Structures are given as C-alpha cells and as structure tokens.
Short mmCIF file of C-alpha atoms in Angstrom, two decimals:
data_model
loop_
_atom_site.label_atom_id
_atom_site.label_comp_id
_atom_site.label_asym_id
_atom_site.label_seq_id
_atom_site.Cartn_x
_atom_site.Cartn_y
_atom_site.Cartn_z
CA MET Z 439 -9.73 53.62 -4.85
CA SER Z 440 -12.22 51.98 -7.20
CA VAL Z 441 -11.58 49.13 -9.64
CA ILE Z 442 -10.52 50.13 -13.15
CA PRO Z 443 -13.01 48.18 -15.28
CA LEU Z 444 -11.65 45.97 -18.06
CA THR Z 445 -13.25 46.01 -21.50
CA TYR Z 446 -13.56 42.98 -23.76
CA SER Z 447 -10.99 44.53 -26.09
CA ASP Z 448 -8.52 44.53 -23.15
CA LEU Z 449 -9.09 40.79 -22.81
CA LEU Z 450 -8.70 40.37 -26.57
CA LEU Z 451 -5.32 42.02 -26.33
CA ALA Z 452 -4.29 39.58 -23.60
CA ALA Z 453 -5.61 36.71 -25.72
CA THR Z 454 -3.31 37.69 -28.60
CA LEU Z 455 -0.38 37.09 -26.27
CA VAL Z 456 -1.56 33.49 -25.78
CA LEU Z 457 -2.08 33.18 -29.53
CA LEU Z 458 1.48 34.42 -30.09
CA LEU Z 459 2.76 31.82 -27.64
CA ALA Z 460 0.75 29.09 -29.41
CA GLY Z 461 2.13 30.27 -32.77
CA SER Z 462 5.71 30.21 -31.45
CA SER Z 463 5.33 26.75 -29.96
CA PHE Z 464 3.88 25.54 -33.28
CA ALA Z 465 6.83 27.02 -35.17
CA LEU Z 466 9.22 25.33 -32.75
CA SER Z 467 7.28 21.99 -33.03
CA LEU Z 468 6.84 21.78 -29.26
CA GLY Z 469 3.56 19.90 -29.69
CA ILE Z 470 1.71 21.94 -27.07
CA SER Z 471 -0.07 24.53 -29.25
CA ARG Z 472 -3.33 22.59 -29.30
CA ASP Z 473 -3.37 22.02 -25.53
CA LEU Z 474 -2.48 25.65 -24.96
CA LEU Z 475 -5.38 26.90 -27.09
CA ILE Z 476 -7.84 24.44 -25.60
CA GLY Z 477 -6.69 25.46 -22.12
CA ALA Z 478 -7.13 29.14 -22.92
CA LEU Z 479 -10.57 28.51 -24.40
CA ARG Z 480 -11.61 26.50 -21.33
CA THR Z 481 -10.42 29.33 -19.09
CA VAL Z 482 -12.62 31.82 -20.95
CA ILE Z 483 -15.73 29.62 -21.05
CA GLN Z 484 -15.43 28.30 -17.47
CA LEU Z 485 -14.70 31.68 -15.92
CA LEU Z 486 -17.49 33.41 -17.87
CA LEU Z 487 -19.90 30.70 -16.75
CA VAL Z 488 -18.80 30.90 -13.13
CA GLY Z 489 -19.07 34.70 -13.37
CA LEU Z 490 -22.69 34.34 -14.42
CA VAL Z 491 -23.38 31.79 -11.68
CA LEU Z 492 -21.77 33.99 -9.01
CA LYS Z 493 -23.76 36.98 -10.27
CA VAL Z 494 -26.99 35.06 -9.70
CA LEU Z 495 -25.78 33.63 -6.36
CA PHE Z 496 -24.73 37.01 -5.05
CA ALA Z 497 -28.10 38.42 -6.01
CA HIS Z 498 -29.93 35.66 -4.12
CA ALA Z 499 -27.96 34.77 -0.97
CA SER Z 500 -29.89 31.56 -0.35
CA LEU Z 501 -28.29 28.80 1.74
CA LEU Z 502 -29.87 26.18 -0.51
CA TRP Z 503 -28.31 27.56 -3.68
CA ILE Z 504 -24.95 28.08 -2.02
CA SER Z 505 -25.04 24.48 -0.75
CA ALA Z 506 -25.87 23.26 -4.25
CA MET Z 507 -22.93 25.23 -5.66
CA ALA Z 508 -20.63 23.89 -2.92
CA ALA Z 509 -21.77 20.32 -3.59
CA LEU Z 510 -21.07 20.79 -7.29
CA MET Z 511 -17.59 22.11 -6.48
CA VAL Z 512 -16.82 19.04 -4.32
CA ALA Z 513 -18.15 16.72 -7.05
CA VAL Z 514 -15.94 18.31 -9.70
CA ALA Z 515 -12.92 18.27 -7.35
CA THR Z 516 -13.55 14.57 -6.62
CA ARG Z 517 -13.68 13.74 -10.30
CA GLU Z 518 -10.48 15.69 -10.87
CA VAL Z 519 -8.67 13.81 -8.07
CA TYR Z 520 -9.81 10.50 -9.58
CA ALA Z 521 -8.65 11.52 -13.07
CA ARG Z 522 -5.20 12.54 -11.84
CA GLN Z 523 -4.36 9.10 -10.38
CA SER Z 524 -2.72 6.51 -12.58
CA ARG Z 525 -4.08 3.61 -10.47
CA PRO Z 526 -7.09 4.82 -8.48
CA LEU Z 527 -9.06 2.51 -6.20
CA ALA Z 528 -11.70 0.62 -8.15
CA GLY Z 529 -15.45 1.05 -7.70
CA GLY Z 530 -17.14 3.53 -5.38
CA TRP Z 531 -14.06 3.69 -3.17
CA GLY Z 532 -12.15 5.45 -5.95
CA LEU Z 533 -14.43 8.47 -5.65
CA GLY Z 534 -15.42 8.10 -1.99
CA VAL Z 535 -11.86 8.08 -0.70
CA SER Z 536 -11.38 11.62 -2.01
CA ALA Z 537 -14.97 12.95 -1.83
CA VAL Z 538 -15.38 12.39 1.91
CA PRO Z 539 -12.05 13.95 2.99
CA LEU Z 540 -12.54 16.90 0.61
CA PHE Z 541 -16.06 17.46 1.90
CA VAL Z 542 -15.17 17.09 5.58
CA SER Z 543 -12.03 19.22 5.53
CA SER Z 544 -13.12 22.00 3.17
CA PHE Z 545 -16.61 22.43 4.59
CA THR Z 546 -15.52 22.24 8.21
CA LEU Z 547 -12.67 24.73 7.90
CA THR Z 548 -14.57 27.15 5.64
CA ALA Z 549 -17.51 27.07 8.06
CA ILE Z 550 -15.18 27.73 11.02
CA ALA Z 551 -13.59 30.65 9.17
CA LEU Z 552 -16.99 32.09 8.27
CA VAL Z 553 -18.72 31.62 11.61
CA VAL Z 554 -15.88 32.15 14.07
CA ILE Z 555 -13.36 34.40 12.33
CA ILE Z 556 -14.87 36.56 9.56
CA SER Z 557 -18.51 36.53 10.78
CA PRO Z 558 -20.30 38.05 7.78
CA GLN Z 559 -24.08 38.53 7.96
CA PRO Z 560 -25.51 36.04 7.17
CA TRP Z 561 -22.59 33.67 7.85
CA TYR Z 562 -22.99 32.02 4.43
CA LEU Z 563 -22.81 35.34 2.55
CA PRO Z 564 -21.81 34.05 -0.93
CA GLN Z 565 -19.26 36.85 -1.55
CA TYR Z 566 -17.21 35.27 1.26
CA ALA Z 567 -18.35 31.63 1.34
CA ILE Z 568 -17.84 30.70 -2.31
CA PRO Z 569 -14.36 32.21 -2.87
CA LEU Z 570 -13.12 30.86 0.48
CA LEU Z 571 -14.46 27.38 -0.23
CA GLY Z 572 -13.07 27.52 -3.76
CA MET Z 573 -9.56 28.35 -2.60
CA VAL Z 574 -9.57 25.79 0.21
CA LEU Z 575 -11.08 23.09 -1.99
CA GLY Z 576 -8.75 23.80 -4.91
CA ASN Z 577 -5.66 23.36 -2.77
CA ALA Z 578 -7.04 20.36 -0.90
CA MET Z 579 -7.88 18.77 -4.25
CA THR Z 580 -4.28 19.08 -5.47
CA ALA Z 581 -2.94 17.68 -2.20
CA VAL Z 582 -5.33 14.71 -2.15
CA ALA Z 583 -4.60 13.92 -5.81
CA LEU Z 584 -0.83 14.02 -5.24
CA GLY Z 585 -1.02 11.98 -2.04
CA LEU Z 586 -3.34 9.29 -3.39
CA ASP Z 587 -1.44 8.96 -6.65
CA ARG Z 588 1.82 8.48 -4.77
CA LEU Z 589 0.25 6.00 -2.34
CA THR Z 590 -1.44 3.75 -4.88
CA SER Z 591 1.31 3.77 -7.48
CA SER Z 592 4.01 3.18 -4.85
CA ALA Z 593 2.00 0.38 -3.24
CA PHE Z 594 1.89 -1.27 -6.65
CA GLN Z 595 5.60 -0.79 -7.32
CA GLN Z 596 6.70 -1.77 -3.81
CA ARG Z 597 4.34 -4.70 -3.31
CA GLY Z 598 7.31 -7.05 -2.84
CA GLN Z 599 8.53 -5.01 0.12
CA ILE Z 600 5.07 -4.60 1.61
CA GLU Z 601 4.39 -8.33 1.36
CA ALA Z 602 7.82 -9.18 2.78
CA ARG Z 603 6.89 -7.14 5.85
CA LEU Z 604 3.47 -8.76 6.09
CA ALA Z 605 5.09 -12.18 5.75
CA LEU Z 606 7.15 -11.38 8.84
CA GLY Z 607 3.97 -10.76 10.81
CA GLN Z 608 3.88 -6.98 10.61
CA THR Z 609 0.47 -5.29 10.62
CA TRP Z 610 -0.75 -3.37 7.58
CA ARG Z 611 -0.04 -0.13 9.42
CA GLN Z 612 3.58 -1.12 10.01
CA ALA Z 613 3.98 -2.35 6.44
CA MET Z 614 2.55 0.90 5.03
CA SER Z 615 4.02 3.39 7.52
CA GLY Z 616 6.86 4.57 5.28
CA LEU Z 617 4.64 4.81 2.23
CA GLN Z 618 1.95 6.73 4.09
CA ARG Z 619 4.53 9.18 5.44
CA GLU Z 620 6.00 9.69 1.99
CA SER Z 621 2.55 10.20 0.41
CA ALA Z 622 1.59 12.76 3.07
CA ARG Z 623 4.85 14.60 2.54
CA ILE Z 624 4.29 14.74 -1.23
CA ALA Z 625 0.73 15.99 -0.65
CA LEU Z 626 1.76 18.78 1.70
CA VAL Z 627 4.91 20.02 -0.05
CA PRO Z 628 3.05 22.48 -2.37
CA VAL Z 629 1.21 24.22 0.46
CA ILE Z 630 4.34 24.33 2.65
CA ASN Z 631 6.30 25.82 -0.28
CA ALA Z 632 3.51 28.32 -0.94
CA MET Z 633 3.60 29.46 2.70
CA ALA Z 634 7.39 29.67 2.69
CA ALA Z 635 7.48 31.69 -0.54
CA ALA Z 636 4.41 33.87 0.13
CA GLY Z 637 5.16 37.53 -0.40
CA VAL Z 638 8.85 36.92 -1.08
CA VAL Z 639 8.86 35.13 -4.40
CA SER Z 640 5.36 36.14 -5.48
CA LEU Z 641 2.32 37.94 -4.20
CA PRO Z 642 -0.45 35.40 -3.58
CA GLY Z 643 -3.38 35.55 -6.00
CA MET Z 644 -6.09 36.54 -3.56
CA MET Z 645 -4.03 39.32 -2.05
CA THR Z 646 -3.12 40.61 -5.49
CA GLY Z 647 -6.80 40.59 -6.43
CA GLN Z 648 -7.79 42.50 -3.31
CA ILE Z 649 -5.04 45.08 -3.78
CA LEU Z 650 -6.05 45.54 -7.44
CA SER Z 651 -9.64 46.07 -6.35
CA GLY Z 652 -8.61 48.82 -3.93
CA THR Z 653 -8.32 47.05 -0.55
CA PRO Z 654 -5.60 48.57 1.69
CA PRO Z 655 -2.49 46.32 1.54
CA MET Z 656 -2.53 45.46 5.27
CA GLU Z 657 -6.16 44.32 5.08
CA ALA Z 658 -5.31 42.21 2.02
CA VAL Z 659 -2.31 40.75 3.88
CA LYS Z 660 -4.48 39.77 6.87
CA TYR Z 661 -6.95 38.01 4.59
CA GLN Z 662 -4.11 36.28 2.81
CA ILE Z 663 -2.62 35.01 6.07
CA LEU Z 664 -6.05 33.73 7.12
CA ILE Z 665 -6.61 31.96 3.83
CA MET Z 666 -3.08 30.47 3.83
CA PHE Z 667 -3.63 28.95 7.27
CA LEU Z 668 -7.07 27.69 6.28
CA ILE Z 669 -5.62 26.12 3.15
CA ALA Z 670 -2.78 24.50 5.11
CA ALA Z 671 -5.15 23.04 7.68
CA ALA Z 672 -7.73 21.85 5.13
CA THR Z 673 -5.06 20.43 2.86
CA GLY Z 674 -3.40 18.55 5.69
CA LEU Z 675 -6.67 17.19 7.03
CA ALA Z 676 -7.98 16.13 3.60
CA ALA Z 677 -4.69 14.51 2.57
CA LEU Z 678 -4.26 12.60 5.83
CA LEU Z 679 -7.85 11.35 5.79
CA ALA Z 680 -7.66 10.32 2.13
CA ILE Z 681 -4.27 8.63 2.47
CA SER Z 682 -5.19 6.65 5.58
CA GLY Z 683 -8.57 5.68 4.07
CA ALA Z 684 -6.99 4.50 0.82
CA ALA Z 685 -4.18 2.68 2.63
CA ARG Z 686 -6.73 0.77 4.73
CA ARG Z 687 -8.70 -0.13 1.62
CA LEU Z 688 -5.58 -1.70 0.10
CA PHE Z 689 -5.76 -4.42 2.77
CA ASP Z 690 -8.56 -6.85 3.53
CA GLU Z 691 -9.85 -8.07 6.87
CA ARG Z 692 -6.87 -10.43 7.26
CA GLN Z 693 -4.49 -7.59 6.45
CA ARG Z 694 -3.48 -9.02 3.08
CA LEU Z 695 -2.32 -6.56 0.42
CA ARG Z 696 -5.12 -6.41 -2.16
CA LEU Z 697 -3.81 -4.73 -5.28
CA ASP Z 698 -6.78 -6.15 -7.19
CA ARG Z 699 -8.71 -3.30 -5.55
CA LEU Z 700 -6.83 -0.84 -7.76
CA ARG Z 701 -7.95 -0.03 -11.27
CA ALA Z 702 -5.61 -1.02 -14.10
CA PRO Z 703 -3.55 1.96 -15.34
CA ARG Z 704 -5.04 4.05 -18.10
CA MET J 618 22.32 -22.65 16.66
CA PHE J 619 18.88 -21.24 17.15
CA GLN J 620 17.14 -21.77 20.40
CA PRO J 621 14.52 -24.50 20.17
CA HIS J 622 11.02 -23.21 19.82
CA ALA J 623 8.81 -23.84 22.82
CA ARG J 624 6.33 -26.37 21.57
CA ASN J 625 2.86 -24.95 21.34
CA SER J 626 0.11 -26.93 22.92
CA SER J 627 -2.91 -27.23 20.67
CA TRP J 628 -5.42 -27.70 23.43
CA ALA J 629 -6.86 -24.94 25.53
CA PRO J 630 -7.46 -25.36 29.26
CA GLY J 631 -10.60 -27.34 29.84
CA GLU J 632 -10.47 -28.97 26.43
CA LYS J 633 -10.56 -32.76 26.24
CA CYS J 634 -7.08 -34.11 25.74
CA GLY J 635 -7.48 -37.73 24.80
CA LEU J 636 -4.91 -39.95 23.13
CA VAL J 637 -5.94 -38.79 19.66
CA ALA J 638 -5.44 -35.18 20.62
CA ILE J 639 -2.01 -35.91 22.10
CA ILE J 640 -0.83 -37.80 19.04
CA ARG J 641 -2.19 -35.05 16.83
CA THR J 642 -0.35 -32.38 18.81
CA VAL J 643 2.95 -34.20 18.70
CA ALA J 644 2.70 -35.21 15.10
CA THR J 645 0.91 -32.60 13.03
CA ILE J 646 1.56 -28.90 12.93
CA LEU J 647 -0.16 -27.80 9.73
CA GLU J 648 -3.08 -29.47 8.01
CA LEU J 649 -4.56 -28.37 4.70
CA GLU J 650 -7.77 -29.80 3.38
CA ARG J 651 -9.24 -29.01 -0.05
CA PHE J 652 -7.10 -25.92 0.09
CA ALA J 653 -6.61 -23.58 -2.90
CA SER J 654 -5.43 -20.07 -3.64
CA ARG J 655 -8.22 -17.72 -4.64
CA ARG J 656 -6.42 -14.71 -5.97
CA HIS J 657 -8.94 -12.29 -7.38
CA ASP J 658 -6.83 -11.44 -10.42
CA LEU J 659 -6.64 -15.11 -11.42
CA SER J 660 -9.81 -16.78 -12.65
CA ASP J 661 -8.74 -20.19 -11.40
CA ALA J 662 -5.78 -21.31 -9.32
CA PRO J 663 -3.73 -23.99 -11.10
CA LEU J 664 -3.49 -26.05 -7.91
CA SER J 665 -6.83 -26.69 -6.33
CA ARG J 666 -8.18 -28.80 -3.48
CA VAL J 667 -4.77 -29.51 -1.97
CA THR J 668 -4.82 -31.81 1.03
CA LEU J 669 -1.58 -32.28 2.94
CA GLU J 670 -0.09 -32.12 6.40
CA ILE J 671 3.23 -31.05 7.80
CA ARG J 672 4.39 -32.82 10.93
CA ALA J 673 6.65 -31.60 13.69
CA GLY J 674 10.34 -31.87 12.87
CA GLU J 675 9.94 -32.84 9.24
CA ILE J 676 10.92 -31.26 5.96
CA VAL J 677 8.50 -31.85 3.11
CA THR J 678 9.68 -30.92 -0.35
CA LEU J 679 7.35 -29.89 -3.16
CA SER J 680 8.43 -30.07 -6.77
CA GLY J 681 6.67 -29.65 -10.07
CA PRO J 682 6.97 -27.87 -13.40
CA SER J 683 7.21 -24.07 -13.54
CA GLY J 684 3.83 -22.38 -13.46
CA CYS J 685 2.06 -25.33 -11.84
CA GLY J 686 1.08 -23.18 -8.84
CA LYS J 687 3.66 -24.03 -6.18
CA THR J 688 4.41 -20.40 -5.30
CA LEU J 689 0.71 -19.52 -5.36
CA LEU J 690 0.06 -22.38 -2.95
CA LEU J 691 2.81 -21.19 -0.60
CA ARG J 692 1.52 -17.61 -0.72
CA ALA J 693 -1.98 -18.81 0.09
CA ILE J 694 -0.72 -20.95 3.01
CA ALA J 695 1.21 -17.90 4.26
CA ASP J 696 -2.07 -15.97 4.10
CA LEU J 697 -0.67 -13.44 1.65
CA ASP J 698 -3.45 -14.31 -0.82
CA PRO J 699 -7.06 -15.28 -0.16
CA ALA J 700 -7.74 -19.02 -0.15
CA THR J 701 -10.55 -21.53 0.09
CA GLY J 702 -10.57 -24.77 2.03
CA THR J 703 -9.33 -25.49 5.50
CA ALA J 704 -5.99 -24.62 7.05
CA VAL J 705 -5.30 -25.71 10.62
CA LEU J 706 -2.18 -24.77 12.59
CA ASP J 707 -1.48 -26.48 15.91
CA GLY J 708 -5.08 -27.62 16.04
CA LYS J 709 -6.59 -24.18 15.47
CA GLN J 710 -8.36 -23.03 12.32
CA ARG J 711 -6.75 -20.14 10.45
CA ASP J 712 -9.67 -17.84 11.28
CA GLN J 713 -8.81 -18.19 14.96
CA TYR J 714 -5.54 -16.35 14.32
CA SER J 715 -5.34 -12.77 13.13
CA GLY J 716 -3.54 -12.34 9.80
CA PRO J 717 -0.27 -11.06 11.34
CA GLU J 718 -0.40 -13.72 14.06
CA TRP J 719 -0.76 -16.49 11.46
CA ARG J 720 2.07 -15.06 9.36
CA ARG J 721 4.41 -14.90 12.36
CA ARG J 722 3.77 -18.61 12.92
CA VAL J 723 3.84 -19.59 9.26
CA GLY J 724 7.02 -18.01 7.89
CA PHE J 725 7.35 -17.52 4.14
CA VAL J 726 10.68 -16.96 2.41
CA ALA J 727 10.15 -15.90 -1.22
CA THR J 728 12.53 -16.74 -4.05
CA GLU J 729 13.46 -13.06 -4.36
CA SER J 730 13.84 -11.32 -1.02
CA ALA J 731 12.61 -7.77 -0.56
CA TRP J 732 14.12 -5.10 1.70
CA TRP J 733 12.74 -1.75 2.80
CA GLU J 734 15.33 -0.14 5.05
CA THR J 735 18.78 1.03 3.99
CA CYS J 736 20.72 -0.93 6.61
CA VAL J 737 20.56 -4.74 6.84
CA GLY J 738 20.31 -4.80 10.65
CA ASP J 739 17.18 -2.61 10.66
CA HIS J 740 15.20 -5.47 9.10
CA PHE J 741 15.57 -7.72 12.13
CA SER J 742 13.17 -7.47 15.05
CA THR J 743 15.67 -9.58 17.03
CA PRO J 744 19.28 -9.54 15.79
CA PRO J 745 20.38 -13.04 14.76
CA GLY J 746 23.07 -14.74 16.83
CA SER J 747 26.63 -14.83 15.52
CA GLY J 748 26.44 -18.64 15.34
CA ASP J 749 23.44 -18.53 13.03
CA ILE J 750 25.13 -15.94 10.83
CA ALA J 751 28.32 -17.97 10.69
CA ALA J 752 26.35 -21.12 9.86
CA LEU J 753 25.37 -19.45 6.59
CA ALA J 754 28.96 -18.40 5.80
CA LEU J 755 28.29 -14.76 6.70
CA SER J 756 29.93 -12.45 9.24
CA THR J 757 28.15 -10.34 11.87
CA ALA J 758 29.54 -7.21 10.17
CA ILE J 759 26.98 -7.79 7.46
CA LEU J 760 24.26 -6.42 9.76
CA GLY J 761 25.84 -2.97 9.56
CA ARG J 762 26.08 -2.96 5.77
CA GLU J 763 23.69 -1.37 3.30
CA VAL J 764 21.25 -3.70 1.55
CA ALA J 765 22.22 -2.23 -1.82
CA ASP J 766 25.77 -3.57 -1.35
CA LEU J 767 24.69 -7.19 -0.79
CA SER J 768 24.84 -9.94 -3.40
CA THR J 769 21.66 -11.84 -4.28
CA GLY J 770 22.96 -14.87 -2.39
CA GLU J 771 23.69 -12.84 0.74
CA ARG J 772 20.21 -11.33 0.61
CA GLN J 773 18.66 -14.75 0.26
CA ARG J 774 20.47 -16.14 3.29
CA LEU J 775 19.64 -13.05 5.36
CA ALA J 776 15.98 -13.33 4.34
CA LEU J 777 15.96 -16.83 5.82
CA LEU J 778 17.53 -15.58 9.06
CA ARG J 779 15.04 -12.70 9.16
CA SER J 780 12.15 -15.10 8.94
CA LEU J 781 13.60 -17.49 11.55
CA ALA J 782 13.79 -14.62 14.06
CA ASN J 783 10.02 -15.07 14.55
CA GLN J 784 10.57 -18.72 15.55
CA PRO J 785 7.84 -19.89 13.17
CA ARG J 786 5.99 -23.18 13.62
CA VAL J 787 6.05 -23.80 9.88
CA MET J 788 8.52 -22.49 7.31
CA LEU J 789 7.48 -22.14 3.68
CA LEU J 790 10.66 -21.97 1.60
CA ASP J 791 10.29 -21.10 -2.07
CA GLU J 792 13.51 -22.25 -3.74
CA PRO J 793 15.67 -20.75 -0.97
CA THR J 794 18.94 -21.85 -2.60
CA ALA J 795 18.14 -20.64 -6.13
CA SER J 796 20.88 -18.01 -6.06
CA LEU J 797 23.46 -19.82 -3.96
CA ASP J 798 26.62 -21.69 -4.92
CA TYR J 799 26.94 -25.37 -4.07
CA ASP J 800 28.86 -24.95 -0.80
CA THR J 801 26.52 -22.32 0.53
CA THR J 802 23.54 -24.39 -0.56
CA LEU J 803 24.82 -27.27 1.56
CA ARG J 804 25.39 -24.95 4.53
CA LEU J 805 21.86 -23.60 4.26
CA GLU J 806 20.43 -27.09 4.05
CA VAL J 807 22.33 -28.14 7.19
CA MET J 808 21.24 -25.02 9.01
CA VAL J 809 17.56 -25.56 8.17
CA ARG J 810 17.76 -29.24 9.15
CA ASP J 811 19.43 -28.36 12.46
CA TYR J 812 16.84 -25.71 13.12
CA VAL J 813 13.98 -28.08 12.34
CA ALA J 814 15.50 -30.75 14.60
CA SER J 815 15.95 -28.35 17.51
CA SER J 816 12.72 -26.38 17.19
CA GLN J 817 10.50 -29.22 15.98
CA CYS J 818 8.93 -26.90 13.46
CA GLY J 819 7.85 -28.15 10.04
CA VAL J 820 9.06 -27.07 6.61
CA LEU J 821 7.43 -27.07 3.19
CA TRP J 822 10.33 -26.58 0.76
CA VAL J 823 9.80 -25.94 -2.94
CA CYS J 824 12.79 -27.41 -4.76
CA HIS J 825 13.55 -28.57 -8.26
CA ASP J 826 16.85 -30.28 -7.58
CA LEU J 827 16.49 -34.02 -7.16
CA ASN J 828 19.77 -34.24 -5.22
CA GLN J 829 18.69 -31.53 -2.84
CA ARG J 830 15.40 -33.33 -2.34
CA ARG J 831 17.29 -36.48 -1.39
CA ARG J 832 19.47 -34.55 1.04
CA VAL J 833 16.76 -32.62 2.88
CA ALA J 834 13.38 -34.28 2.43
CA ASP J 835 11.72 -36.43 5.04
CA ARG J 836 8.83 -36.66 2.60
CA ALA J 837 8.72 -35.55 -1.01
CA LEU J 838 5.62 -34.29 -2.80
CA ALA J 839 5.23 -33.41 -6.45
CA VAL J 840 2.61 -31.64 -8.51
CA ILE J 841 1.47 -33.76 -11.43
CA GLY J 842 -1.53 -32.79 -13.51
CA GLY J 843 -2.61 -30.18 -11.01
CA VAL J 844 -2.64 -32.66 -8.14
CA VAL J 845 -0.21 -32.86 -5.21
CA GLN J 846 0.92 -36.44 -4.63
CA THR J 847 3.89 -38.19 -3.11
CA ALA J 848 6.90 -37.76 -5.37
CA ASP J 849 7.74 -41.44 -5.81
CA LYS J 850 4.22 -42.22 -6.87
CA ALA J 851 4.20 -39.24 -9.22
CA GLU J 852 7.50 -40.22 -10.74
CA ARG J 853 6.38 -43.82 -11.30
CA SER J 854 3.23 -42.71 -13.15
#
C-alpha cells in the first residue's frame, strides 16, 4: 500500500477547524484564541522548515550534517528545559545541568539502537537517526524539565526542612533524598503512563504514522515497542543525571544549602 | 536526664600538651574571632567581626534588637551559611571538620522547627529517653503521633530533644521558648541547665527576656550598634 498524498487544500481544510476552535474560544472569552493561532502558525512554519531540512539531509547522508542537526536539536531542547523551570540554576549550570544529561542519554541510546538493534547502512542513515533521536530527545526533554522544575522549586519551598536536617548533621544526600525521589518520580510518570496506555487508550504517534504510510501493523508495533523502551531508558537516564547534578549544585563544598545559586523566579 | 557527653580532648596524640593547652581544653569549647556571616544574597552582614568564646558548662545569652543579625550569626556558627573569620571547636579549626561533622557537634535549634517525616519518632536518630521527654512536660506517646497534630510549643520542645540526641559540644538556641507558656519555659530552662551541667557542653542562647537571662545566663552578651559586648556594659552605655 502506498501513501495517499495530501494536497495543500487538504491542510487548509484542517486549518479551518483550528480557526473555528479559535473563533469559538474568542466568542466564549476563554482568552486562548491568540495562543492557539500562534501555536498553529508555529506548527506550520516549524514543520515546513524541518521538512525542508530533512529533505536536504536525506539527500546527503553525511555524518557531519547529521551531527550538526543533532547538536542543534540538543541545544533547542536544553533551552526549552531552561525556559520551563520557574527557578533554574543560575549561570552556565542552568543550561549545563540539562544539556549534558540530554546529550549523554539521547545520543548513547540512539546510537545503541542504530548500531546494535536496527543496523541500517550506514548506521547514521538520517531516515532512521533523526526521527529516533527526535523522539528520544523530545521525551527526555519533558522528563528533565519536569524533574528539574520540581527539584529546584521544592528545594526553595522546603528549605526549612532541608536545613533542619543539615543542622542535625545529615549529609546533603540524606537531606535531599526525599526530594530527589519525588522529582525523579514526577519526571518518569509521563513515560510510565505512556507505556501503560500504549495501544489501549491510544495508538502511539510513530506507529500510527507507519501504519498510515503502509507498513504492516506488526512491523509498526515492533518499531513502537523498540522506541518506547528507548524512550523509557533515555528519559530515566537523563532525568536521574540531571536531578542528581542539580541537587549537588544546590550545596557547596561544606554541604550548605545554597539557594543563591538559583535564579529569581520570572 | 541525658547521659553526660564524653569530653573531647582537643589534642591529638603526639601534640604538645602544656599547661596552656590543658586550661584551654577544660575552659573553652568554641572560639570565634573576627567572625561574620557572608550570605551571598545579603550585601553585608549586620553583625561583623564578632569575637567571642563559649566555655565548657556555661550558658551565654545573646540579646539585641530584632534584625540586628543574631539569627544570621547563629546560622553562620552552625555552618548553615558561609562565613568569614575564624571558628575553632575543641581546639580545631572549622575546616578540619566536614560540614556534617561540624553541625553534629554544633547543634542549632531554630525559632521555628521544621519536620519532614509524618511521624514524630521518625525524626530521631536515637529515641529520647522517657526522663528527657517527661522533663519537658511531654509523654513518650508523643513519638508515635503525627507532626501535623502537634502544637507549636510541642514541636519546639521536640526540636530541642532532637538536637540533643547528637550530644553536641555547643548548642545554639534561637529563642527556644518563644512559643512556650511560662511553666514550660521554666521546665525547658531547667532541662538545658541540667544538660549543660552534666555534659559540660556550652550554649549560646538568643533571648529577649531579661528575667530569662537572669535565670539561665552564666554570661550575658548584647548586640549594640552592630557590636557584640557584655550585656551589663551595653546596658550602661
């Protein structure tokens, strides 16, 4: 089965649905019409741009260009994680504490999947490498943002408790153990829920895409299981690295809580 | 009552232990010299270059107007905030202790106690003895209760017991009786005095009540014009 191509008028028809929704929300004074339209416009522009970029990348399967694209994806994900925190770490740590875990987890697990499991020729074949990295990175980004936001904002709110524990001679690890556990749980809940609900509540996006493009359902299912496990592993690794890195940064060499290392809320 | 704390020797094997060293060990537990809090979110600590010493078995009170930096000073001594100057405990510089080690020896009880577990008993590394609990007009059943059900006064007394479980060499008490009635205040004062007498630890006690100062203080200090001086002298000036 081949893909039924979509025309621009098909997309226009879909866009009118969004316009109708924006009109309704305006009529009901929900105050989200503007955000909705901007979001829709961003979707169109960003996806068209990425479509063009992928077209060029697929035409020239060069490791250098793919690495540049991957680096750009990590940079954007890092910025997004930073922007989603109400009290991020100040200075270079604010970006580094998410950039390094995102890079390490996403690149390592995508590379393992490409080299060991899927084995395309060459291993960095962009048709596989970029979508895999994108899915892994996207989920890891959400997890790291949720985990770091919970950690830093809770450390600020619960400073009395943390300092009471320090004052009793506990180490920073002991004083932060509950908070770190809670932050990791918050970070991993979306991916755990996604795995639990996969195929029952909804068909995952990648599998749906493959089925729509004519892949036999069982092949699509196998890819979906692979990607789900990759996402779970990458998300867990990135979140745990980021949370433990940020937690350590909240304490100085004498294990004093240093909330002055957090940026003031925006 | 609490078991007396085994007195720490300030000299290491092989170190010279002359008369001066012996007197110093017996007399002084904590020495501060030109000591000041250096919190990074404050441009300048209100109390700077504090020089004082706490001797074994004595309670030193510290009074002064609100906002003069007493709590900041206590937090800095407890190594909860960065500080400048010298702090020596049992003859050893602060840097020779790790942060947690220092804080186990220099106990800090804040005005408002904080709790992190649901059950009271889970906050104690070593459960307090029934005698100590009774000395503060509490019953042992309180250890099985939830923190949320405690009154502010009960929390405050338990926070003191929690800190004493470490058998600290120095106790830093920041208005420990602020939320207690008169009878319980007296009980707490007696308990601290008994503990100090038996353990030979030292106490720096922030208090505003002149009567309390008279009841508990072996020496009284006051903050006047950003300087720590003996209370009598400060009050005369």
